[in-house]
PDB file of N, CA and C in Angstrom:
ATOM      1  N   UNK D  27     -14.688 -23.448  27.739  1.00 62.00           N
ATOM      2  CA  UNK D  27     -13.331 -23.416  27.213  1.00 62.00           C
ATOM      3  C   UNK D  27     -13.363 -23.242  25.685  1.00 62.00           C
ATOM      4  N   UNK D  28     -13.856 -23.946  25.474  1.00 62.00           N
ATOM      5  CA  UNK D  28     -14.371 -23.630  23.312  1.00 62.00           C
ATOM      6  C   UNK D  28     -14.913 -22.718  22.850  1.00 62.00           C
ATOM      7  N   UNK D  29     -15.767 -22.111  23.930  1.00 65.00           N
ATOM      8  CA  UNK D  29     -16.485 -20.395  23.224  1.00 65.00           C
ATOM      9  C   UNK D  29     -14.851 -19.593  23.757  1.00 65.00           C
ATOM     10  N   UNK D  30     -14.140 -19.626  24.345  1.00 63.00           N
ATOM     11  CA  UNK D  30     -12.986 -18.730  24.806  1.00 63.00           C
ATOM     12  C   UNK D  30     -12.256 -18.899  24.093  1.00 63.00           C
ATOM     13  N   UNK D  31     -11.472 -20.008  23.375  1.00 62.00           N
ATOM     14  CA  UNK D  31     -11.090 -20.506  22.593  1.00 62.00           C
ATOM     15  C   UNK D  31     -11.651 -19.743  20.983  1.00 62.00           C
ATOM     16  N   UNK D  32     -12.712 -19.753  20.741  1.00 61.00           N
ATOM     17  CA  UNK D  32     -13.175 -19.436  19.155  1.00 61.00           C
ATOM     18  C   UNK D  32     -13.826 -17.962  19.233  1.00 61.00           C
ATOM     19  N   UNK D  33     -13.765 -17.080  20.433  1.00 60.00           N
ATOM     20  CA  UNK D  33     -13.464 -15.564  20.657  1.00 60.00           C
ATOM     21  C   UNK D  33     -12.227 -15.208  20.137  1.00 60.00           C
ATOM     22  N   UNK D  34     -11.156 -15.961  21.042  1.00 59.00           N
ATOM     23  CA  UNK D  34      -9.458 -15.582  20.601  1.00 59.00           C
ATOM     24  C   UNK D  34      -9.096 -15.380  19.024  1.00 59.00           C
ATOM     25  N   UNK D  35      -9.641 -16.598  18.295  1.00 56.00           N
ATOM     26  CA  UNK D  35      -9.434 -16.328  17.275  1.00 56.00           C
ATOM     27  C   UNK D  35      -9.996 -15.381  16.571  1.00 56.00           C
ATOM     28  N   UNK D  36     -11.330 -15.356  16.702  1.00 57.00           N
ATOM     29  CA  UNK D  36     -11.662 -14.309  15.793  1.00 57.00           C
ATOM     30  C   UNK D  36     -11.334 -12.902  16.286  1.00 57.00           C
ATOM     31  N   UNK D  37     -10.922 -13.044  17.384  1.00 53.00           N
ATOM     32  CA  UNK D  37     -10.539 -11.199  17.505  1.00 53.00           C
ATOM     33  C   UNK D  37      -9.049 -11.072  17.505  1.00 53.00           C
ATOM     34  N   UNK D  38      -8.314 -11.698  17.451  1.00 54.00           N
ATOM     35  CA  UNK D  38      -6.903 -11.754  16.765  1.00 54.00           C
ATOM     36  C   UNK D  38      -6.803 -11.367  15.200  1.00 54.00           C
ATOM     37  N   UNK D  39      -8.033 -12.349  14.326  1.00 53.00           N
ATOM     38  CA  UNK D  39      -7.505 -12.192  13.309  1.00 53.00           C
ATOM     39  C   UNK D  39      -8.472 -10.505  13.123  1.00 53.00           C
ATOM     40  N   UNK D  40      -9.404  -9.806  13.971  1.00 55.00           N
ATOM     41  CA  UNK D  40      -9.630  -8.787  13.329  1.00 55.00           C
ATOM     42  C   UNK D  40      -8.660  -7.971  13.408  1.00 55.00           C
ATOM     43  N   UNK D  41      -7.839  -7.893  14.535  1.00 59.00           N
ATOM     44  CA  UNK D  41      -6.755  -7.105  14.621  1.00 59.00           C
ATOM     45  C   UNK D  41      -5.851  -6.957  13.692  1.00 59.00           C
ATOM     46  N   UNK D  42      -5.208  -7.558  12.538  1.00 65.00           N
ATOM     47  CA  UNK D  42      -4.757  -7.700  11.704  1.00 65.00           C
ATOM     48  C   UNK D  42      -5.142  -6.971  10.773  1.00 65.00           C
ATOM     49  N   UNK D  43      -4.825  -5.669  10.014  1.00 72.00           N
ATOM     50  CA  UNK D  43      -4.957  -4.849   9.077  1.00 72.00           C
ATOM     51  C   UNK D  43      -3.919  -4.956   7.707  1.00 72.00           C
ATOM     52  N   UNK D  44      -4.509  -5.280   6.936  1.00 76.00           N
ATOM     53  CA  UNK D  44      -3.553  -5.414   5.453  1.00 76.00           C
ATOM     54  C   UNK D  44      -4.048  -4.293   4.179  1.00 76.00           C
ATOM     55  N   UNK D  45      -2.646  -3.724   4.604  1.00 82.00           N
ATOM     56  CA  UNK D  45      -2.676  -2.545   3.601  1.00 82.00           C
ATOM     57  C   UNK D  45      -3.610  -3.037   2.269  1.00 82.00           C
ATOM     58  N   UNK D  46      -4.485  -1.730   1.687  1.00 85.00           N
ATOM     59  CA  UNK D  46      -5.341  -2.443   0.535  1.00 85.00           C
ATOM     60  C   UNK D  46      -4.140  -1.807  -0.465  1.00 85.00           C
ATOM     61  N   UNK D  47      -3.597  -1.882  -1.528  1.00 88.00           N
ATOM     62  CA  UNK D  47      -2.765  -0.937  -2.213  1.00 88.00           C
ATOM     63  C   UNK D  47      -2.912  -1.463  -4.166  1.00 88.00           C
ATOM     64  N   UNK D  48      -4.446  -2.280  -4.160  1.00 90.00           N
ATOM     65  CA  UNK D  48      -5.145  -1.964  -5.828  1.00 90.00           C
ATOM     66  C   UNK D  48      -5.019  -0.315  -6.180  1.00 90.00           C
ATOM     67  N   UNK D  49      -5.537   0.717  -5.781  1.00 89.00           N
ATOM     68  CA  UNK D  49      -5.130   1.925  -6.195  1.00 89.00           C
ATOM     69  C   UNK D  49      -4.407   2.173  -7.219  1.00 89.00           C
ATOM     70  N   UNK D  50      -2.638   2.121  -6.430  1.00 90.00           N
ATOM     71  CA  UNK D  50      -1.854   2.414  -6.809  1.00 90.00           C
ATOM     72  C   UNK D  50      -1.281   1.654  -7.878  1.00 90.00           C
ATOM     73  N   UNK D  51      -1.534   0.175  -7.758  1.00 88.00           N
ATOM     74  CA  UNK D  51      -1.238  -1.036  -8.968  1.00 88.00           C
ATOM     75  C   UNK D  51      -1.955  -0.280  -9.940  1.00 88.00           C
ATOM     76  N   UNK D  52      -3.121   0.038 -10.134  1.00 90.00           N
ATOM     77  CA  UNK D  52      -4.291   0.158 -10.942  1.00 90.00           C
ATOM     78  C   UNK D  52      -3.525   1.627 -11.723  1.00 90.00           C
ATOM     79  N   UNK D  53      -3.062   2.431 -10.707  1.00 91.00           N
ATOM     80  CA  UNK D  53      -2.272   3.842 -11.187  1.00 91.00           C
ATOM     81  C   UNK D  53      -0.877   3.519 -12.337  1.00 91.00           C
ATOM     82  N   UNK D  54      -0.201   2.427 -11.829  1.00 89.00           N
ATOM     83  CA  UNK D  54       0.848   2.166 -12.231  1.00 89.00           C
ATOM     84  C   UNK D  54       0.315   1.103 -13.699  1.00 89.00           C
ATOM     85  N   UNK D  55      -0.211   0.843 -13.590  1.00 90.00           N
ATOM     86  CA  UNK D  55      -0.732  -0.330 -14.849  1.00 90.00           C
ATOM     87  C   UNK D  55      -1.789   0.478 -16.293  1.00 90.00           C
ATOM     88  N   UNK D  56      -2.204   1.530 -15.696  1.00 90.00           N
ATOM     89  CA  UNK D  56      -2.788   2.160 -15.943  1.00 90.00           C
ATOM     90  C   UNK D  56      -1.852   3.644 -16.837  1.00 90.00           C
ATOM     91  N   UNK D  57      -0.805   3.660 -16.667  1.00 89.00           N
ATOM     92  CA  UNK D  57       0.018   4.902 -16.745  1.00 89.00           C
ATOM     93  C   UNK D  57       0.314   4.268 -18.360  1.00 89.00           C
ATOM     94  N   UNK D  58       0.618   5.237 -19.179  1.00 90.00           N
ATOM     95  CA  UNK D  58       1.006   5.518 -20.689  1.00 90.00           C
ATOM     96  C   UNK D  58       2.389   5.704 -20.516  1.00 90.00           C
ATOM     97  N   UNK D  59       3.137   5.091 -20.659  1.00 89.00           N
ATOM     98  CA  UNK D  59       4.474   5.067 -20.528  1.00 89.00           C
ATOM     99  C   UNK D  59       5.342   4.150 -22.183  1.00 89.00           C
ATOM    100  N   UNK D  60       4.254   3.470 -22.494  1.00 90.00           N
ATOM    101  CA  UNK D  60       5.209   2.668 -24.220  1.00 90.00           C
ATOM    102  C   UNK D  60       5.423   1.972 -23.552  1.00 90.00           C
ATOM    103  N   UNK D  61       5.172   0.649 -22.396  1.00 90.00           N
ATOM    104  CA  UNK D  61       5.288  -0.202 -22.365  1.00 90.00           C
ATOM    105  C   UNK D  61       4.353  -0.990 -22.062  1.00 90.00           C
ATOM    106  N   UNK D  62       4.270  -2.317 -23.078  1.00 91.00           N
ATOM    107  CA  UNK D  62       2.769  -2.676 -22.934  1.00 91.00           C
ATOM    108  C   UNK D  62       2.983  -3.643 -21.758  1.00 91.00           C
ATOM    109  N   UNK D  63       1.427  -3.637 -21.439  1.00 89.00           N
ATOM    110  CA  UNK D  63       0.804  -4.166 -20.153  1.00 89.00           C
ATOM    111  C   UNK D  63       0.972  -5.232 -19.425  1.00 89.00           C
ATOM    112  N   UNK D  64       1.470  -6.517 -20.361  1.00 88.00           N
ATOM    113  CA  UNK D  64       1.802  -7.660 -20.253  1.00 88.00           C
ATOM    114  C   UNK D  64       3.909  -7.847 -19.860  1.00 88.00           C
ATOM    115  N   UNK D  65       4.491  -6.817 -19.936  1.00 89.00           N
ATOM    116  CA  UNK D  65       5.421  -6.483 -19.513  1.00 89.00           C
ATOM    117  C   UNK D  65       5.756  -5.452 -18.190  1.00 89.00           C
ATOM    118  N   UNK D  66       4.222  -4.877 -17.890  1.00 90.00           N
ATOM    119  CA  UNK D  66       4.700  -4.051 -16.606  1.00 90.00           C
ATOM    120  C   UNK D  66       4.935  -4.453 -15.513  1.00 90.00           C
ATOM    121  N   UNK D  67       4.930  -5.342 -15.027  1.00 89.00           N
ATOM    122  CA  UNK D  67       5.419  -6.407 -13.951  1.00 89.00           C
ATOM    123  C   UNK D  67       6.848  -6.361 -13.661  1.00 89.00           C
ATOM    124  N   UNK D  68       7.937  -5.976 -14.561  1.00 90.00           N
ATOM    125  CA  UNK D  68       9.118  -5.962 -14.379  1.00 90.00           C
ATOM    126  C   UNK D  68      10.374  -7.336 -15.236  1.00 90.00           C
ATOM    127  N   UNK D  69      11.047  -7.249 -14.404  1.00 94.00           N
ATOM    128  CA  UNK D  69      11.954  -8.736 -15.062  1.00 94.00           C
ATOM    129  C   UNK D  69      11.244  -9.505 -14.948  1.00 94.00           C
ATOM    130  N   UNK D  70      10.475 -10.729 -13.682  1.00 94.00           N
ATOM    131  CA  UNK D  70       9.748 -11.556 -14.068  1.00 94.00           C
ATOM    132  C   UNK D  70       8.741 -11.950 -15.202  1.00 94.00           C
ATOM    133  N   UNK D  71       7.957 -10.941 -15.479  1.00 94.00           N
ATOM    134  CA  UNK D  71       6.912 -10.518 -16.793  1.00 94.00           C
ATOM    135  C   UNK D  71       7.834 -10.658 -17.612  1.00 94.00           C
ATOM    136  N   UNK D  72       9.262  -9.922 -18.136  1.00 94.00           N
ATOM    137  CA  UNK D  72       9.534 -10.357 -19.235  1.00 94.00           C
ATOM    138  C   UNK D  72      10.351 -11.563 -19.112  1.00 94.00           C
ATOM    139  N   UNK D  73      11.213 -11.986 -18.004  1.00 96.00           N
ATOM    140  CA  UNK D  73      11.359 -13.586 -18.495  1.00 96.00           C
ATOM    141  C   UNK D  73      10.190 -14.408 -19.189  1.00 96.00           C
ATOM    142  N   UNK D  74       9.162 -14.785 -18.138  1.00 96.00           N
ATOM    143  CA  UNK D  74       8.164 -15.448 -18.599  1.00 96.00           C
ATOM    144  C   UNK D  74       7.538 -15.330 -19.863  1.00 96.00           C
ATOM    145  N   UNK D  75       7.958 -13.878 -20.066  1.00 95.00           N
ATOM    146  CA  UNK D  75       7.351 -13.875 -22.070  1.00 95.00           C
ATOM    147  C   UNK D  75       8.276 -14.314 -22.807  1.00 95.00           C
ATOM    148  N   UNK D  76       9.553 -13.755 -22.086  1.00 96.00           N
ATOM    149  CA  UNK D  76      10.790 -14.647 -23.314  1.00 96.00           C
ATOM    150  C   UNK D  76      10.606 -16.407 -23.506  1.00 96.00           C
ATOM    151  N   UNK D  77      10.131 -16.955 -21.821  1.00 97.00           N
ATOM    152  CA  UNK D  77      10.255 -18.388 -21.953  1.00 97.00           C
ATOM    153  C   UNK D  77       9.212 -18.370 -23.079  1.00 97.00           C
ATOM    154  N   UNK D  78       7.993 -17.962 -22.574  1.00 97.00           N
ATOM    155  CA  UNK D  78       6.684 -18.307 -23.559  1.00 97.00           C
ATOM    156  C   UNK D  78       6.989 -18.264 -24.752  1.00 97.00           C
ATOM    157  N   UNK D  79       7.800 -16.606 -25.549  1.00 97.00           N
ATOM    158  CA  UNK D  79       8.270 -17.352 -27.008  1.00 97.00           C
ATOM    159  C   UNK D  79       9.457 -17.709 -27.412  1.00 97.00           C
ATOM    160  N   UNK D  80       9.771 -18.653 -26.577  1.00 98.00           N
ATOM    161  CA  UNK D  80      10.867 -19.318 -26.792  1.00 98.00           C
ATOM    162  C   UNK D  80       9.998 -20.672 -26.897  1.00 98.00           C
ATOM    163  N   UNK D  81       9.429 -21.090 -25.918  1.00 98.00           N
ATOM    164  CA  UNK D  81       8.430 -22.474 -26.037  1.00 98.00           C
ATOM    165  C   UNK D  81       7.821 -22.798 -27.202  1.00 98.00           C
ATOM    166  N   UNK D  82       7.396 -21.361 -27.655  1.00 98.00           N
ATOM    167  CA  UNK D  82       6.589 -21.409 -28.894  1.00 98.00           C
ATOM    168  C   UNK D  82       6.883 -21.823 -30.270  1.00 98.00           C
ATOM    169  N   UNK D  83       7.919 -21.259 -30.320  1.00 98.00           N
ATOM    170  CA  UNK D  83       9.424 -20.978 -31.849  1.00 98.00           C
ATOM    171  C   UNK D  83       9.672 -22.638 -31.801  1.00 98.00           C
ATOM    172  N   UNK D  84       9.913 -23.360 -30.453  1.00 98.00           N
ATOM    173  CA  UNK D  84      10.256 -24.638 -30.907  1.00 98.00           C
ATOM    174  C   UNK D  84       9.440 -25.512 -31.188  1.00 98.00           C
ATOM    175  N   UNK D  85       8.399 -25.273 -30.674  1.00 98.00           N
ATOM    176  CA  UNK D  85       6.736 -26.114 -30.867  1.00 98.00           C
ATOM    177  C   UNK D  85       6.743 -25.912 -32.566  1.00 98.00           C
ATOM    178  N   UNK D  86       6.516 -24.922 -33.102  1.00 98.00           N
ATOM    179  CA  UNK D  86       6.586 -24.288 -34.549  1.00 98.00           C
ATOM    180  C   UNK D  86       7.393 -25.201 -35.242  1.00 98.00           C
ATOM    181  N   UNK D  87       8.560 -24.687 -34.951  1.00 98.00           N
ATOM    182  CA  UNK D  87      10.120 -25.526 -35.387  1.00 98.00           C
ATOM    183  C   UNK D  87       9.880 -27.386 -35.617  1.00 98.00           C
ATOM    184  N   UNK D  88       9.179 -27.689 -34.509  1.00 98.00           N
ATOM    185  CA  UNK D  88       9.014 -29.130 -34.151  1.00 98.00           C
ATOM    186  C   UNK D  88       8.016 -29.434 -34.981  1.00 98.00           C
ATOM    187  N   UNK D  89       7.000 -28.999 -35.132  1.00 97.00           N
ATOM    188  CA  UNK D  89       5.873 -28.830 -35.851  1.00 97.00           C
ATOM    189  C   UNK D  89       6.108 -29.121 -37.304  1.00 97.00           C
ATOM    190  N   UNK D  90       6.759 -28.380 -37.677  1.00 97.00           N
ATOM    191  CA  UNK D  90       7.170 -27.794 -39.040  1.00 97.00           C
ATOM    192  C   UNK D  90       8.251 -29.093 -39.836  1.00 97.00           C
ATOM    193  N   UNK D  91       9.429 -29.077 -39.035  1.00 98.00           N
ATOM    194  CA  UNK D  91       9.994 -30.414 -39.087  1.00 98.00           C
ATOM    195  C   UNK D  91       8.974 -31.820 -38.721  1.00 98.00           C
ATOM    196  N   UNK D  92       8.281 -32.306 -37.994  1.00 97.00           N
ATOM    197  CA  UNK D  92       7.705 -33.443 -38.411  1.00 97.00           C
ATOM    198  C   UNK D  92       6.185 -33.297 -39.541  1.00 97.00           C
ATOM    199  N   UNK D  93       6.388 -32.261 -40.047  1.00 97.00           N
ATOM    200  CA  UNK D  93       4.924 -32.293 -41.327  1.00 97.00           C
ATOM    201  C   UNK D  93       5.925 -32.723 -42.190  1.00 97.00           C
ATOM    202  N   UNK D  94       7.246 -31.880 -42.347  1.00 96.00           N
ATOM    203  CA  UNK D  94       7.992 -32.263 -44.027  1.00 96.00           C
ATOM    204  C   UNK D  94       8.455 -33.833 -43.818  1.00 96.00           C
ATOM    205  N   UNK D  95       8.696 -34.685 -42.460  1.00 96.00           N
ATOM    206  CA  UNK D  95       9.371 -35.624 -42.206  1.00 96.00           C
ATOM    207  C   UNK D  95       8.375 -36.492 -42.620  1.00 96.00           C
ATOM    208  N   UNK D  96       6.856 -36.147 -42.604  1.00 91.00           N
ATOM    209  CA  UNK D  96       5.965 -37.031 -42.686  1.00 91.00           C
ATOM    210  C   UNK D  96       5.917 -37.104 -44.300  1.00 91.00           C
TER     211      UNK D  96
END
């Protein structure tokens, strides 16, 4: 029952084919278009850079205000 059992699985999961599609990322990331790399991702990429310097400016800000406070 346990060798029938641990056949099933493994030939289920060979059946399972997942598109490979690095290529085309690699095409698209890769393309000269004026927009840099760390933005080609779309809206998410640039929220996350806006949060990042937005995080940053206040760290600075915060920074800056407790050296003169000191």
């Amino acid at each position: 029952a346990l060798r029938q059992i641990s056949q099933r699985t493994i030939s289920t999961a060979s059946r399972r084919q997942i598109e490979n599609r690095i290529a085309e990322k690699q095409k698209f990331f890769q393309e000269d278009n004026g927009i840099p790399v760390h933005l080609k991702g779309g809206l998410m990429d640039s929220l996350l850079y806006k949060i990042t310097m937005g995080i940053t400016v206040l760290g600075k800000t915060n920074t800056k205000y407790l050296l003169f406070a000191a």
